[in-house]
Short mmCIF file of C-alpha atoms in Angstrom, two decimals:
data_model
loop_
_atom_site.label_atom_id
_atom_site.label_comp_id
_atom_site.label_asym_id
_atom_site.label_seq_id
_atom_site.Cartn_x
_atom_site.Cartn_y
_atom_site.Cartn_z
CA MET R 84 52.72 -2.68 -20.13
CA THR R 85 52.32 0.30 -17.90
CA SER R 86 48.65 0.52 -18.74
CA ARG R 87 48.19 -3.09 -17.65
CA ARG R 88 49.97 -2.42 -14.40
CA ARG R 89 47.77 0.57 -13.80
CA ALA R 90 44.69 -1.55 -14.45
CA VAL R 91 45.94 -4.17 -12.02
CA THR R 92 46.69 -1.63 -9.32
CA THR R 93 43.30 0.04 -9.62
CA THR R 94 41.14 -3.10 -9.36
CA PRO R 95 41.88 -3.84 -5.67
CA THR R 96 40.66 -0.38 -4.72
CA ALA R 97 37.14 -1.01 -6.06
CA PRO R 98 35.82 -3.01 -3.08
CA ALA R 99 36.97 -0.25 -0.75
CA ALA R 100 34.27 2.12 -2.02
CA PRO R 101 31.47 0.90 0.27
CA THR R 102 33.64 1.37 3.38
CA ALA R 103 33.65 5.12 2.77
CA LYS R 104 29.98 5.19 3.70
CA ARG R 105 30.18 5.13 7.50
CA ASP R 106 27.22 4.93 9.83
CA ARG R 107 27.40 8.28 11.61
CA THR R 108 24.22 7.55 13.56
CA HIS R 109 26.32 5.28 15.80
CA TYR R 110 27.54 8.46 17.50
CA LEU R 111 24.00 9.77 17.69
CA TYR R 112 22.87 6.93 19.94
CA ILE R 113 26.01 7.18 22.06
CA ALA R 114 25.02 10.82 22.54
CA VAL R 115 21.53 9.69 23.60
CA ILE R 116 23.03 7.45 26.31
CA VAL R 117 25.22 10.31 27.56
CA ALA R 118 22.22 12.67 27.49
CA VAL R 119 20.14 10.26 29.58
CA ALA R 120 22.92 10.01 32.19
CA LEU R 121 23.28 13.80 32.32
CA GLY R 122 19.51 14.18 32.63
CA ILE R 123 19.43 11.87 35.65
CA VAL R 124 22.23 13.85 37.30
CA VAL R 125 20.51 17.19 36.67
CA GLY R 126 17.18 15.85 37.93
CA LEU R 127 18.71 14.62 41.19
CA VAL R 128 21.08 17.54 41.89
CA TRP R 129 18.94 20.41 40.57
CA PRO R 130 15.35 19.10 40.57
CA ASP R 131 13.74 22.48 39.91
CA ALA R 132 15.95 23.09 36.91
CA GLY R 133 15.24 19.55 35.69
CA VAL R 134 11.48 20.15 35.72
CA GLU R 135 11.98 23.31 33.66
CA LEU R 136 13.66 21.21 30.95
CA LYS R 137 10.49 19.23 30.27
CA PRO R 138 9.64 21.20 27.08
CA LEU R 139 12.78 19.77 25.43
CA GLY R 140 11.47 16.22 25.76
CA THR R 141 7.92 17.23 24.87
CA GLY R 142 9.10 19.09 21.78
CA PHE R 143 11.08 16.12 20.48
CA VAL R 144 8.18 13.69 20.97
CA ASN R 145 5.86 16.18 19.23
CA LEU R 146 8.24 16.31 16.26
CA ILE R 147 8.04 12.52 15.99
CA LYS R 148 4.24 12.56 16.36
CA MET R 149 4.09 15.12 13.55
CA MET R 150 5.37 12.41 11.19
CA ILE R 151 3.19 9.54 12.45
CA SER R 152 0.08 10.20 10.32
CA PRO R 153 1.85 10.50 6.93
CA ILE R 154 4.02 7.46 7.71
CA ILE R 155 1.02 5.31 8.67
CA PHE R 156 -0.89 6.48 5.58
CA CYS R 157 1.96 5.74 3.17
CA THR R 158 2.80 2.41 4.79
CA ILE R 159 -0.75 1.05 4.76
CA VAL R 160 -1.54 2.33 1.25
CA LEU R 161 1.62 0.75 -0.16
CA GLY R 162 1.07 -2.44 1.83
CA ILE R 163 -2.51 -2.96 0.65
CA GLY R 164 -2.08 -1.47 -2.81
CA SER R 165 0.81 -3.79 -3.64
CA VAL R 166 -1.31 -6.91 -2.93
CA ARG R 167 -3.39 -7.98 -5.92
CA LYS R 168 -6.10 -9.85 -4.00
CA ALA R 169 -8.17 -8.18 -1.30
CA ALA R 170 -8.69 -11.55 0.37
CA LYS R 171 -4.97 -11.62 1.22
CA VAL R 172 -5.23 -8.31 3.05
CA GLY R 173 -8.33 -9.52 4.87
CA ALA R 174 -6.53 -12.68 5.96
CA VAL R 175 -3.58 -10.69 7.34
CA GLY R 176 -5.89 -8.27 9.14
CA GLY R 177 -8.03 -11.06 10.59
CA ILE R 178 -5.01 -12.97 11.91
CA ALA R 179 -3.54 -9.76 13.35
CA LEU R 180 -6.70 -8.71 15.20
CA GLY R 181 -7.25 -12.24 16.52
CA TYR R 182 -3.67 -12.39 17.78
CA PHE R 183 -3.93 -8.94 19.37
CA LEU R 184 -7.07 -9.92 21.28
CA VAL R 185 -5.56 -13.17 22.58
CA MET R 186 -2.31 -11.53 23.69
CA SER R 187 -4.20 -8.70 25.41
CA LEU R 188 -6.15 -11.27 27.41
CA VAL R 189 -2.93 -13.12 28.28
CA ALA R 190 -1.30 -9.88 29.46
CA LEU R 191 -4.38 -9.04 31.56
CA ALA R 192 -4.34 -12.52 33.11
CA ILE R 193 -0.63 -12.30 33.99
CA GLY R 194 -1.09 -8.89 35.60
CA LEU R 195 -4.10 -10.22 37.50
CA VAL R 196 -2.15 -13.15 38.95
CA VAL R 197 0.87 -11.05 39.97
CA GLY R 198 -1.32 -8.31 41.46
CA ASN R 199 -3.23 -10.80 43.59
CA ILE R 200 0.03 -12.32 44.82
CA LEU R 201 1.82 -9.06 45.72
CA HIS R 202 -1.05 -6.91 47.10
CA PRO R 203 1.27 -3.87 46.93
CA GLY R 204 -1.40 -1.35 48.00
CA ASP R 205 -2.00 -2.72 51.50
CA GLY R 206 -1.51 -0.26 54.36
CA LEU R 207 -1.50 2.99 52.37
CA HIS R 208 -3.58 6.02 53.34
CA LEU R 209 -5.15 8.64 51.09
CA THR R 210 -5.22 12.36 51.66
CA ASN R 211 -7.63 14.88 50.15
CA ALA R 212 -4.82 16.15 47.93
CA ILE R 213 -4.22 12.66 46.54
CA LYS R 214 -7.94 12.23 45.88
CA ALA R 215 -8.06 15.53 43.99
CA THR R 216 -5.01 14.50 41.94
CA GLY R 217 -6.73 11.26 40.99
CA HIS R 218 -9.90 12.98 39.81
CA SER R 219 -7.87 15.49 37.80
CA GLN R 220 -6.59 12.63 35.64
CA VAL R 221 -10.08 11.82 34.38
CA ASP R 222 -10.57 13.25 30.93
CA SER R 223 -13.72 15.34 30.92
CA GLU R 224 -14.05 14.62 27.22
CA ALA R 225 -13.91 10.82 27.62
CA LEU R 226 -16.11 9.13 25.04
CA GLY R 227 -18.55 6.28 25.47
CA PRO R 228 -18.34 3.14 23.28
CA VAL R 229 -20.69 4.47 20.55
CA ASP R 230 -19.10 7.93 20.46
CA PHE R 231 -15.65 6.32 20.38
CA VAL R 232 -16.54 4.32 17.26
CA LEU R 233 -18.02 7.41 15.59
CA SER R 234 -14.91 9.42 16.46
CA ILE R 235 -12.87 7.12 14.21
CA ILE R 236 -14.61 8.72 11.20
CA PRO R 237 -12.80 12.01 10.44
CA THR R 238 -14.68 15.22 9.67
CA THR R 239 -12.90 15.53 6.32
CA PHE R 240 -10.37 13.51 4.38
CA VAL R 241 -7.61 15.96 5.34
CA SER R 242 -8.59 16.36 9.02
CA ALA R 243 -7.46 12.77 9.64
CA PHE R 244 -3.90 14.05 9.17
CA THR R 245 -4.23 17.44 10.87
CA GLU R 246 -5.91 16.29 14.11
CA GLY R 247 -3.32 13.63 14.90
CA GLN R 248 -5.86 10.83 15.43
CA VAL R 249 -4.14 7.54 14.62
CA LEU R 250 -7.35 5.55 14.15
CA GLN R 251 -8.74 8.17 11.76
CA THR R 252 -5.56 8.00 9.68
CA LEU R 253 -5.83 4.22 9.78
CA LEU R 254 -9.36 4.34 8.35
CA ILE R 255 -8.47 6.74 5.53
CA ALA R 256 -5.37 4.70 4.65
CA LEU R 257 -7.36 1.46 4.50
CA LEU R 258 -9.95 3.03 2.19
CA ALA R 259 -7.27 4.50 -0.06
CA GLY R 260 -5.32 1.24 -0.17
CA PHE R 261 -8.35 -0.86 -1.14
CA ALA R 262 -9.39 1.77 -3.72
CA LEU R 263 -5.97 1.69 -5.39
CA GLN R 264 -6.01 -2.09 -5.28
CA ALA R 265 -9.37 -2.13 -7.10
CA MET R 266 -8.03 0.30 -9.72
CA GLY R 267 -5.41 -2.25 -10.81
CA PRO R 268 -2.73 -1.03 -13.25
CA VAL R 269 -4.38 2.41 -13.46
CA GLY R 270 -3.50 3.00 -9.82
CA ARG R 271 0.18 2.09 -10.20
CA PRO R 272 1.35 5.69 -10.84
CA VAL R 273 -0.45 6.81 -7.68
CA LEU R 274 1.28 4.05 -5.71
CA ARG R 275 4.61 5.15 -7.08
CA GLY R 276 3.82 8.71 -6.01
CA VAL R 277 2.95 7.53 -2.50
CA GLU R 278 6.23 5.61 -2.42
CA HIS R 279 8.17 8.79 -3.21
CA ILE R 280 6.25 10.66 -0.50
CA GLN R 281 7.16 7.90 1.96
CA ARG R 282 10.83 8.30 1.11
CA LEU R 283 10.55 12.06 1.67
CA VAL R 284 8.83 11.53 5.03
CA PHE R 285 11.47 9.06 6.19
CA ARG R 286 14.23 11.44 5.13
CA ILE R 287 12.64 14.22 7.22
CA LEU R 288 12.38 11.78 10.12
CA GLY R 289 16.08 11.00 9.78
CA MET R 290 16.80 14.71 10.19
CA ILE R 291 14.56 14.95 13.28
CA MET R 292 16.36 12.02 14.91
CA TRP R 293 19.47 14.13 15.35
CA ALA R 294 17.56 16.06 18.01
CA ALA R 295 17.11 12.84 20.04
CA PRO R 296 19.90 13.58 22.59
CA ILE R 297 18.34 16.95 23.42
CA GLY R 298 14.89 15.41 23.80
CA ALA R 299 16.20 12.55 25.92
CA PHE R 300 18.08 14.94 28.21
CA GLY R 301 15.03 17.13 28.81
CA ALA R 302 12.62 14.22 29.28
CA ILE R 303 14.74 12.31 31.80
CA ALA R 304 15.74 15.45 33.75
CA ALA R 305 12.07 16.45 34.10
CA VAL R 306 11.00 12.97 35.26
CA VAL R 307 13.72 12.61 37.88
CA GLY R 308 13.36 16.21 39.01
CA SER R 309 9.59 16.02 39.49
CA ALA R 310 9.39 12.58 41.11
CA GLY R 311 12.69 12.30 42.94
CA LEU R 312 13.72 9.31 45.03
CA ASP R 313 11.25 9.85 47.88
CA ALA R 314 8.27 9.23 45.61
CA LEU R 315 9.75 5.95 44.51
CA LYS R 316 10.38 4.40 47.93
CA SER R 317 6.76 3.96 49.00
CA LEU R 318 5.77 2.60 45.62
CA ALA R 319 8.83 0.42 44.98
CA VAL R 320 6.88 -2.83 45.36
CA LEU R 321 4.39 -1.85 42.67
CA MET R 322 7.12 -0.58 40.35
CA LEU R 323 9.36 -3.59 40.73
CA GLY R 324 6.42 -5.99 40.45
CA PHE R 325 5.29 -4.28 37.27
CA TYR R 326 8.77 -4.32 35.71
CA VAL R 327 9.31 -7.98 36.60
CA THR R 328 5.89 -8.89 35.18
CA CYS R 329 6.69 -7.10 31.90
CA VAL R 330 10.06 -8.85 31.66
CA LEU R 331 8.48 -12.26 32.27
CA PHE R 332 5.78 -11.59 29.69
CA VAL R 333 8.24 -10.45 27.02
CA PHE R 334 10.96 -13.05 27.42
CA ILE R 335 8.87 -16.07 28.45
CA VAL R 336 5.53 -15.65 26.66
CA LEU R 337 6.63 -13.68 23.58
CA GLY R 338 10.04 -15.37 23.49
CA ALA R 339 8.49 -18.83 23.48
CA LEU R 340 6.03 -17.88 20.73
CA LEU R 341 8.79 -16.41 18.57
CA ARG R 342 10.97 -19.51 18.99
CA ILE R 343 8.16 -21.99 18.33
CA VAL R 344 6.51 -20.20 15.39
CA ALA R 345 9.41 -18.44 13.65
CA GLY R 346 12.39 -20.36 15.05
CA LEU R 347 13.96 -17.07 16.08
CA ASN R 348 15.72 -16.13 19.30
CA ILE R 349 14.05 -13.08 20.84
CA PHE R 350 17.42 -11.70 21.98
CA THR R 351 18.62 -11.72 18.36
CA LEU R 352 15.56 -9.74 17.26
CA PHE R 353 15.92 -7.26 20.10
CA LYS R 354 19.60 -6.77 19.29
CA TYR R 355 18.53 -5.75 15.79
CA LEU R 356 16.05 -3.28 17.35
CA ALA R 357 18.42 -2.06 20.09
CA ARG R 358 18.43 1.57 18.95
CA GLU R 359 14.65 1.69 18.94
CA PHE R 360 14.52 0.37 22.51
CA LEU R 361 17.04 3.03 23.57
CA LEU R 362 14.95 5.74 21.92
CA ILE R 363 11.80 4.55 23.73
CA LEU R 364 13.64 4.32 27.06
CA SER R 365 14.83 7.90 26.78
CA THR R 366 11.49 9.40 25.65
CA SER R 367 8.98 7.07 27.42
CA SER R 368 7.05 6.97 24.14
CA SER R 369 6.66 3.92 21.92
CA GLU R 370 5.41 6.20 19.12
CA SER R 371 8.89 7.68 18.83
CA ALA R 372 10.07 4.34 17.39
CA LEU R 373 7.03 3.52 15.23
CA PRO R 374 8.47 4.87 11.93
CA ARG R 375 11.75 3.05 12.52
CA LEU R 376 9.95 -0.20 13.34
CA ILE R 377 8.07 -0.02 10.02
CA ALA R 378 11.29 0.55 8.07
CA LYS R 379 13.25 -2.10 9.94
CA MET R 380 10.57 -4.78 9.64
CA GLU R 381 10.46 -4.25 5.86
CA HIS R 382 14.25 -4.41 5.75
CA LEU R 383 14.11 -7.63 7.80
CA GLY R 384 12.17 -9.33 5.01
CA VAL R 385 8.56 -9.02 6.15
CA SER R 386 6.25 -8.11 3.25
CA LYS R 387 4.82 -4.62 2.84
CA ALA R 388 1.28 -5.93 3.32
CA VAL R 389 2.04 -7.51 6.70
CA VAL R 390 4.08 -4.55 7.96
CA GLY R 391 1.58 -2.01 6.65
CA ILE R 392 -1.33 -3.67 8.42
CA THR R 393 0.24 -5.16 11.55
CA VAL R 394 2.44 -2.35 12.87
CA PRO R 395 0.02 0.64 12.70
CA THR R 396 -2.91 -1.49 13.88
CA GLY R 397 -0.82 -2.98 16.68
CA TYR R 398 0.00 0.48 18.00
CA SER R 399 -3.71 0.92 18.69
CA PHE R 400 -4.85 -2.61 19.51
CA ASN R 401 -1.79 -4.55 20.70
CA LEU R 402 -0.85 -2.77 23.93
CA ASP R 403 0.47 -5.61 26.09
CA GLY R 404 2.33 -3.35 28.52
CA THR R 405 -0.73 -1.16 28.98
CA MET R 406 -2.84 -4.25 29.74
CA ILE R 407 -0.45 -5.39 32.48
CA TYR R 408 -0.26 -1.87 33.87
CA MET R 409 -4.03 -1.44 34.08
CA THR R 410 -4.47 -4.78 35.81
CA MET R 411 -1.85 -4.20 38.50
CA ALA R 412 -2.71 -0.53 38.98
CA SER R 413 -6.42 -1.32 39.44
CA LEU R 414 -5.68 -3.96 42.09
CA TYR R 415 -3.16 -1.65 43.76
CA ILE R 416 -5.68 1.18 44.01
CA ALA R 417 -8.44 -1.11 45.30
CA ASP R 418 -6.13 -2.47 48.04
CA ALA R 419 -4.93 1.03 48.97
CA LEU R 420 -8.53 2.20 49.42
CA GLY R 421 -9.22 -0.71 51.75
CA THR R 422 -11.78 -2.19 49.35
CA PRO R 423 -10.02 -5.15 47.71
CA MET R 424 -11.92 -6.59 44.78
CA SER R 425 -12.94 -10.21 44.53
CA VAL R 426 -12.13 -12.16 41.38
CA GLY R 427 -15.78 -11.78 40.34
CA GLU R 428 -15.35 -7.98 40.49
CA GLN R 429 -11.90 -7.94 38.90
CA ILE R 430 -12.75 -9.75 35.68
CA PRO R 431 -15.60 -7.42 34.52
CA LEU R 432 -13.48 -4.36 35.33
CA LEU R 433 -10.48 -5.68 33.42
CA LEU R 434 -12.55 -6.68 30.41
CA PHE R 435 -13.95 -3.15 30.41
CA LEU R 436 -10.41 -1.72 30.55
CA LEU R 437 -9.45 -4.06 27.71
CA LEU R 438 -11.95 -2.27 25.47
CA ALA R 439 -11.26 1.18 26.95
CA SER R 440 -7.54 0.94 26.20
CA LYS R 441 -7.93 0.34 22.46
CA GLY R 442 -6.84 3.41 20.60
CA ALA R 443 -4.73 4.70 23.49
CA ALA R 444 -1.62 6.33 22.11
CA GLY R 445 1.87 5.19 23.07
CA VAL R 446 2.68 8.61 24.50
CA SER R 447 3.63 9.04 28.14
CA GLY R 448 0.58 9.72 30.33
CA ALA R 449 -1.95 8.09 27.99
CA GLY R 450 -2.07 4.94 30.11
CA LEU R 451 -2.82 6.91 33.28
CA ALA R 452 -5.59 8.90 31.60
CA THR R 453 -7.10 5.72 30.14
CA LEU R 454 -6.99 4.03 33.55
CA ALA R 455 -8.65 6.99 35.26
CA GLY R 456 -11.32 7.23 32.57
CA GLY R 457 -12.02 3.51 32.71
CA LEU R 458 -12.36 3.49 36.48
CA GLN R 459 -14.62 6.55 36.33
CA SER R 460 -16.95 4.75 33.93
CA HIS R 461 -16.94 1.33 35.59
CA LYS R 462 -16.15 1.86 39.28
CA PRO R 463 -16.00 5.60 40.16
CA ALA R 464 -15.06 4.98 43.80
CA LEU R 465 -11.59 3.83 42.70
CA VAL R 466 -10.75 7.10 40.96
CA ASP R 467 -9.74 8.58 44.33
CA GLY R 468 -6.74 6.26 44.38
CA VAL R 469 -5.37 7.17 40.95
CA GLY R 470 -3.45 10.00 42.62
CA LEU R 471 -1.34 7.40 44.42
CA ILE R 472 0.44 6.33 41.25
CA VAL R 473 0.82 9.72 39.57
CA GLY R 474 4.30 10.14 41.06
CA ILE R 475 5.69 7.00 39.45
CA ASP R 476 3.50 6.79 36.36
CA ARG R 477 6.23 8.24 34.15
CA PHE R 478 8.69 5.57 35.31
CA MET R 479 6.09 2.88 34.71
CA SER R 480 5.25 4.36 31.32
CA GLU R 481 8.74 3.45 30.15
CA ALA R 482 8.08 -0.23 30.90
CA ARG R 483 4.67 0.08 29.24
CA ALA R 484 6.16 1.59 26.10
CA LEU R 485 9.02 -0.93 25.91
CA THR R 486 6.63 -3.86 26.37
CA ASN R 487 4.17 -2.48 23.79
CA PHE R 488 7.00 -2.06 21.29
CA ALA R 489 8.38 -5.54 21.97
CA GLY R 490 4.90 -7.02 21.51
CA ASN R 491 4.39 -5.30 18.16
CA SER R 492 7.82 -6.23 16.82
CA VAL R 493 7.27 -9.89 17.72
CA ALA R 494 3.71 -9.79 16.34
CA THR R 495 4.98 -8.57 12.95
CA VAL R 496 7.40 -11.49 12.63
CA LEU R 497 4.80 -14.02 13.84
CA ILE R 498 2.06 -12.83 11.48
CA GLY R 499 4.54 -12.70 8.60
CA THR R 500 5.45 -16.32 9.36
CA TRP R 501 1.83 -17.49 9.64
CA THR R 502 0.88 -15.84 6.34
CA LYS R 503 4.15 -16.96 4.69
CA ASP R 504 4.95 -13.36 3.83
CA ILE R 505 8.45 -13.25 5.25
CA ASP R 506 11.75 -13.91 3.51
CA LYS R 507 13.51 -16.27 5.95
CA ALA R 508 16.81 -16.20 4.04
CA ARG R 509 16.89 -12.41 4.07
CA MET R 510 15.93 -12.36 7.76
CA ARG R 511 18.91 -14.54 8.63
CA GLN R 512 21.23 -12.32 6.59
CA VAL R 513 19.92 -9.13 8.20
CA LEU R 514 20.12 -10.46 11.76
CA ALA R 515 23.64 -11.76 11.06
CA GLY R 516 24.69 -8.26 10.02
CA GLU R 517 25.30 -9.16 6.39
CA LEU R 518 22.63 -6.70 5.14
CA PRO R 519 22.97 -3.60 7.35
CA PHE R 520 20.04 -1.25 7.74
CA ASP R 521 20.41 2.10 5.97
CA GLU R 522 20.16 4.62 8.81
CA LYS R 523 20.49 7.59 6.48
CA THR R 524 17.12 7.27 4.79
CA LEU R 525 15.42 4.68 7.03
CA LEU R 526 14.69 2.76 3.83
CA ASP R 527 16.20 -0.23 2.14
CA GLU R 528 17.68 1.51 -0.87
CA SER R 529 18.49 -1.70 -2.76
CA GLU R 530 14.83 -2.65 -2.88
CA ARG R 531 13.77 0.84 -3.90
CA GLU R 532 16.28 0.94 -6.72
CA SER R 533 15.36 -2.53 -7.92
CA ALA R 534 11.75 -1.38 -8.25
CA THR R 535 12.55 1.33 -10.79
CA PRO R 536 13.13 -0.99 -13.80
CA GLU R 537 9.49 -2.09 -13.51
CA LEU R 538 8.28 1.28 -14.71
CA PRO R 539 8.20 0.39 -18.45
CA GLU R 540 6.19 -2.77 -17.72
CA GLN R 541 3.78 -0.77 -15.60
CA ARG R 542 3.34 1.72 -18.41
CA GLU R 543 2.59 -1.15 -20.80
CA GLU R 544 -0.02 -2.58 -18.41
CA LEU R 545 -1.49 0.88 -18.01
CA ALA R 546 -1.74 1.29 -21.79
CA LYS R 547 -3.49 -2.08 -22.12
CA ALA R 548 -5.93 -1.12 -19.38
#
């Protein structure tokens, strides 16, 4: 009798086991918010000290960048290698590149319209110091179109990972993924090995994320301390116009597409990605959230093939915020120099910048360097005016990074819907909070564990092969 009572009393305690596993990262992102507020205060009250804190932000972003190449490699190899037919991968890639091109043109057009309406550069005057600052932004090692294409080919297989070139890593990962796909069952053990490496990389990334408050504090303090409020007043029209344009693009253009194609509210998706947006806002780098976007899109129910191809490629080719920035900045500079461009001059320049921006990293400052290099190649006289926007470029880079990230997250869901490679039922459960994301490992452990029973079948297929 007593044994039965004991059995009865112990059964209600079983469901309580999962509650013991609390999400401690909730406090991490509260700490990031506090760190950002403290950084703003330090930058305003002690600007010199704030500038000296810049290495903290740079160091954190560099830690994230250190993980980008292995994450992209593992994600693409697993995405392509897990698809049996190469035609499926080609279809996903073709749809993704076509979508990226169309959205880049839409972003350029929106920036063009807003820039021609506002004319924020009218009445400004350049000094020799500003001209020198503009020319200093031009990369002396800027590559032409042919050299740029050749630079995608790495010197060695390993150098693609050591030199930090995203497009080189992308090429190697595509080749490895298609090779493993062609190997069939023989390549399954290699895929399983890559999967374990991916889990290791994500675990390391989870450890790095605990340094986010320190990085956010240093980055924001340096930005506010170096620019200050005076630099923002004269350029407020351009800044506000750019931010408003990005908001309209994200919530009207992307929001409408997401609702029509996937039947999803963009606010619901962004709520799911709220921590990633906070991380980008505090570091001004969309790359800092790339690994988390990959993990969260897979957890959302998008297939490995779509995530593995769309997200890494989008970070090089789907830069909606950068497109808007280049359009408005070019018109701003032309107006400030007293040489406003006609529509016939604007369109060729912007199409040139459309090509020049591909491959630009999501790191703060990359947009400014790309703009300066593009103007130097297409219309050198405008480079003098690049110095006008140096003071607020870091503030605008946050809007660029947030818009780029929003564009890539929406693109992943859209392409998954078009290719029918998204689990709608799972997506609804995840967005409703019924299937919480595992912050500890940045991986969906239930899927990983469910994959292990397939090992005996894989061994049998391997033996037959």
